Short mmCIF file of C-alpha atoms in Angstrom, two decimals:
data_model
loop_
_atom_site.label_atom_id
_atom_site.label_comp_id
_atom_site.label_asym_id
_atom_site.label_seq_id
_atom_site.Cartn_x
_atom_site.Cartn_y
_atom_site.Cartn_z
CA UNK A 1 -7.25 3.29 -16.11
CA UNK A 2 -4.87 0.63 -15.91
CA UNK A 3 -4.12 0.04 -12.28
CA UNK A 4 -0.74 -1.80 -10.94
CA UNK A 5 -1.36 -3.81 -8.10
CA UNK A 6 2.52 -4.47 -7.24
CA UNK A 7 2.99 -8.04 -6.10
CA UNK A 8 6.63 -9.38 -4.73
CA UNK A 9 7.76 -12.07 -2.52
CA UNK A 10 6.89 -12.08 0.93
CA UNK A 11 4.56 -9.30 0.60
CA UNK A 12 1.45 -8.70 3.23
CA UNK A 13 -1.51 -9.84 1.62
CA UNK A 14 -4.31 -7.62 3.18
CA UNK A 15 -1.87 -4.47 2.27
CA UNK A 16 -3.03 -5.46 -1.09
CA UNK A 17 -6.28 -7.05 -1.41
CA UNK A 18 -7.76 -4.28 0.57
CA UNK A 19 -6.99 -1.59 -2.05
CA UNK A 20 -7.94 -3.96 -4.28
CA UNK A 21 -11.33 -4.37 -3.27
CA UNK A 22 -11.94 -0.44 -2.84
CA UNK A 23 -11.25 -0.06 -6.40
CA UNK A 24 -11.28 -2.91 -8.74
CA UNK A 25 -14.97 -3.29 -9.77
CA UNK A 26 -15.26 0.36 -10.87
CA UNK A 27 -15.80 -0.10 -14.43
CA UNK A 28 -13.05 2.77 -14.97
CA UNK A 29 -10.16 0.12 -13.55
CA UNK A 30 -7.94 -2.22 -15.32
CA UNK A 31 -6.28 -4.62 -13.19
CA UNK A 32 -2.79 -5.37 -13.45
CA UNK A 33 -1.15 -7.81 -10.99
CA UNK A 34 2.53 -6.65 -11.88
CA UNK A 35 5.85 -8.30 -10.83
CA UNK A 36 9.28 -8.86 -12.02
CA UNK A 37 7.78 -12.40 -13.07
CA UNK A 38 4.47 -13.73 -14.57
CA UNK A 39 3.47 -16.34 -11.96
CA UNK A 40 3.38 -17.25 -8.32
CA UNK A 41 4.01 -15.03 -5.45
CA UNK A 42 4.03 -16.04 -1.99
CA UNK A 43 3.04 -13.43 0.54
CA UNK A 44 4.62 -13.62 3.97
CA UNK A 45 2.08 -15.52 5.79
CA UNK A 46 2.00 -18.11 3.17
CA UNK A 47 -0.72 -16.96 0.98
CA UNK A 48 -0.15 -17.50 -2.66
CA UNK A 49 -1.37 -14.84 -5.23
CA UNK A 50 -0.60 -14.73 -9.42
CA UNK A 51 1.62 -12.01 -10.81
CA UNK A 52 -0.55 -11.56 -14.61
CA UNK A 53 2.24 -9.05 -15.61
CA UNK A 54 5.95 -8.57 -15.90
CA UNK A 55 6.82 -4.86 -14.78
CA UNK A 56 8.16 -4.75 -18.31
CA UNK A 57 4.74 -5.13 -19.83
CA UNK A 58 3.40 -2.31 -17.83
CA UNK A 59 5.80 0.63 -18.07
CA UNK A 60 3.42 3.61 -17.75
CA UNK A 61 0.40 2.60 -15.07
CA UNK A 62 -2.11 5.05 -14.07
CA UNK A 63 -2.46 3.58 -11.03
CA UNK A 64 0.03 2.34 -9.12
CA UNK A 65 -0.24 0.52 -5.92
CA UNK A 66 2.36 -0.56 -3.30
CA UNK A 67 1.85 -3.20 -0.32
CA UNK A 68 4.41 -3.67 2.56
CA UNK A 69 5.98 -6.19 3.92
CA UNK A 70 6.57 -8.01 7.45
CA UNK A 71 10.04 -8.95 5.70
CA UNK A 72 10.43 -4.99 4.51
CA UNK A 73 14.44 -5.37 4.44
CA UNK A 74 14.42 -8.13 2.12
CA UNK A 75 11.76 -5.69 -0.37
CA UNK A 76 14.33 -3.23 -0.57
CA UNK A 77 16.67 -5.42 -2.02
CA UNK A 78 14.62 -5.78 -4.76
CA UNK A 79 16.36 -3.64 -7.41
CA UNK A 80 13.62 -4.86 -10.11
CA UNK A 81 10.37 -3.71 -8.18
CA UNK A 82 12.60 -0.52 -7.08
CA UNK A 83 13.62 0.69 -10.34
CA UNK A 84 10.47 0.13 -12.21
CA UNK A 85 8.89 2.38 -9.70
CA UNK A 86 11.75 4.79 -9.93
CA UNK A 87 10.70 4.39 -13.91
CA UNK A 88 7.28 4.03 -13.65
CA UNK A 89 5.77 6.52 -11.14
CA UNK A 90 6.92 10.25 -12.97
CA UNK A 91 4.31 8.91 -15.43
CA UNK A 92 1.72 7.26 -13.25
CA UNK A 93 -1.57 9.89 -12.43
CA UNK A 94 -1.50 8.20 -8.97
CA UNK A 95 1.05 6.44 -6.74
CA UNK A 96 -0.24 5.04 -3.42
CA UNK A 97 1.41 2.45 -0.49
CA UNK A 98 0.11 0.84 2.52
CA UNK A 99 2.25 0.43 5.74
CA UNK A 100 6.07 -0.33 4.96
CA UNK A 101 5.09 -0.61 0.61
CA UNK A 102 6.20 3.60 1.85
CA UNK A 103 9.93 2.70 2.21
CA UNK A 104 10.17 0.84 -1.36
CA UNK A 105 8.98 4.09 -2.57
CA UNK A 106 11.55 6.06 -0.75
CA UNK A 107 13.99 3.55 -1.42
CA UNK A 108 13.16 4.57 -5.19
CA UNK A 109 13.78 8.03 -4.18
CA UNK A 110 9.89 9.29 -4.14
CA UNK A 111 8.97 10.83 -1.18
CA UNK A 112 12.11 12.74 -0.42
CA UNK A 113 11.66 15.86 1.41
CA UNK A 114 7.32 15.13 1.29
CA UNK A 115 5.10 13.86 3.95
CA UNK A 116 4.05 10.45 4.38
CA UNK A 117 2.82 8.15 6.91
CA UNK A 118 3.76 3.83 6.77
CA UNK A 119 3.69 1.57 10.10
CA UNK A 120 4.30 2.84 13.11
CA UNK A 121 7.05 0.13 14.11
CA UNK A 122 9.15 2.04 11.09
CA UNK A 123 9.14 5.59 11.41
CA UNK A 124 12.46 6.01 12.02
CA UNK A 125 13.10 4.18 8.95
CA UNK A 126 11.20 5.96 6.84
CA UNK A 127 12.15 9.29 8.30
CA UNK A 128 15.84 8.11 7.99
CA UNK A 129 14.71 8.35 4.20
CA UNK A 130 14.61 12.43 4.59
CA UNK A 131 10.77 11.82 4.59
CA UNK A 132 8.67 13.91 6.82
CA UNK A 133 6.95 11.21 8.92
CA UNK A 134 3.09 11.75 9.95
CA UNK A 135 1.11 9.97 12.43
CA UNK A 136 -1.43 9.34 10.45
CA UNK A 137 -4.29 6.95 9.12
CA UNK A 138 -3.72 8.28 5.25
CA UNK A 139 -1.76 11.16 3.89
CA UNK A 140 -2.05 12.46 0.21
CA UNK A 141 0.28 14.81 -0.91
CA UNK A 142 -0.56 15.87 -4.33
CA UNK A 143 -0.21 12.83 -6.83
CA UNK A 144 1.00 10.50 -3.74
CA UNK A 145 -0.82 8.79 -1.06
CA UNK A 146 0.41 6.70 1.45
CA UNK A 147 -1.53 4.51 4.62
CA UNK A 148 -0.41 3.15 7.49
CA UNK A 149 -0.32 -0.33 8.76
CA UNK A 150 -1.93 -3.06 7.08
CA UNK A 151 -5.77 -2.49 7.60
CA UNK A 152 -5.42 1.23 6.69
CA UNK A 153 -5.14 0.47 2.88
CA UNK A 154 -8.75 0.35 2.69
CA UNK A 155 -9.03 3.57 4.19
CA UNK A 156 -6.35 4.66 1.70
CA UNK A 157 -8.39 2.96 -1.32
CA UNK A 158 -11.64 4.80 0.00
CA UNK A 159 -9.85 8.00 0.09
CA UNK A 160 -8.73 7.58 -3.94
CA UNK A 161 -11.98 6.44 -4.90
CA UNK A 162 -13.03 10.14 -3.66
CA UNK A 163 -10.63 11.72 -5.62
CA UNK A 164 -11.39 9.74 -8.50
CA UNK A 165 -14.94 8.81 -8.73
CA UNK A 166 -16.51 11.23 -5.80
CA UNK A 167 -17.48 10.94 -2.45
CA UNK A 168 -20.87 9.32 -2.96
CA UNK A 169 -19.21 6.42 -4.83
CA UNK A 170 -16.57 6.02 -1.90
CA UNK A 171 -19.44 6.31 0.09
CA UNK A 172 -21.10 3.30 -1.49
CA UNK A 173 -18.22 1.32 -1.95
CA UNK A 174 -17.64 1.88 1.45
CA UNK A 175 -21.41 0.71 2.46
CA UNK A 176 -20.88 -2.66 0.29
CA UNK A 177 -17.74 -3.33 2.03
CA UNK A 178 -19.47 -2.99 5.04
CA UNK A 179 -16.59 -1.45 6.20
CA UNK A 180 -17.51 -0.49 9.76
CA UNK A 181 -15.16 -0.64 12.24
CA UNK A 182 -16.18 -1.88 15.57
CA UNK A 183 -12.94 -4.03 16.74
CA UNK A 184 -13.20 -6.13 20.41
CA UNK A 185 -10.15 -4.41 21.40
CA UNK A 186 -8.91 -0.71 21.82
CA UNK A 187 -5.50 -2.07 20.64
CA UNK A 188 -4.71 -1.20 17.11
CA UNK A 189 -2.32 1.65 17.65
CA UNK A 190 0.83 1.99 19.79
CA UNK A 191 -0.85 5.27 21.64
CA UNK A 192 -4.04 3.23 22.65
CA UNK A 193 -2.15 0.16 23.78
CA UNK A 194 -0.99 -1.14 26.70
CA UNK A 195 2.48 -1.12 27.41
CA UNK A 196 2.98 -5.46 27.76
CA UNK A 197 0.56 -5.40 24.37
CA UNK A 198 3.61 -2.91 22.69
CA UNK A 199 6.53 -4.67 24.20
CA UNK A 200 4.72 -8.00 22.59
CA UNK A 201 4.18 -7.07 18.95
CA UNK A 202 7.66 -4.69 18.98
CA UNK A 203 9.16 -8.42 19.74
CA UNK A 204 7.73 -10.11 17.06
CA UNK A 205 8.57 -7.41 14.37
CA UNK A 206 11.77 -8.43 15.29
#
């Protein structure tokens, strides 16, 4: 199954490497670090991952998946990563985003009219889209899945390893991961915050 993991400048690294790690050792995979260049890619906090393939090299995934960005306005400028997803997903068994990768997808015209979920500091973006917005964790509508924020791609990985592979391998994917939630702080979404804690991170999305 070849599998695109979509890298661009300034993306958020976790929105990728979490997905990543929820899928990549199943000996079904094929990884493909795709960009519009072979090479370098700096993610938006500075981390610097390797693009192995040119979108041009990989016109037909199976797999494709789509991290966000902090810098999500600058992504959708783009035109290369949009139109080889405009190209590439009618073909693709699978086309999945975490947090604001959702709006490159609409922005290539993919989830008009269907329900999808991305950060919560953009729904009105996305909805702007003619996207029906949910409030939550992971939704899959038929072929397409899209997470929330950041951490939730591993919840969105988890949930395609189901599909793909069953629940017991999720299950013990899951288990390796020792992905068990237990965070110091009931923080991590804008209905469990507190108000200052809102007005903080709204400020520094800018």
């Amino acid at each position: 199954m070849d599998t695109a993991f979509v890298l661009y400048d300034e993306l958020t690294a976790l929105d990728l490497v979490g997905p990543y790690e929820t899928l990549a050792a199943h000996a079904s995979v094929r990884a493909h670090f795709v960009a519009d260049r072979v090479g370098p890619v700096r993610a938006d906090n500075g981390l610097t991952l390797h693009a192995d393939t040119a979108f041009d090299e990989l016109p037909r995934p199976d797999l494709i998946v789509v991290p966000g960005s902090s810098r999500w306005r600058d992504a959708l400028a783009n035109t290369a990563l949009v139109s080889w997803l405009r190209s590439a997903s009618p073909t693709a068994t699978w086309t999945t985003s975490v947090c604001t990768g959702s709006l490159l997808l609409a922005e290539a015209g993919l989830l008009t009219g269907r329900p999808a979920t991305t950060h919560w500091g953009v729904h009105d973006v996305l909805a702007a889209y003619g996207v029906e917005v949910r409030d939550e964790r992971v939704v899959r509508d038929g072929r397409l899945i899209t997470a929330a924020g950041v951490s939730a791609g591993i919840d969105m990985g988890l949930t395609l390893a189901a599909s793909l592979w069953g629940e017991e391998v999720a299950r013990v994917v899951q288990l390796m991961l020792e992905y068990d939630p237990q965070p110091p702080f009931d923080s991590g979404s804008p209905a469990r915050a507190t108000p200052e804690t809102l007005a903080a991170a709204v400020a520094l999305m800018g």
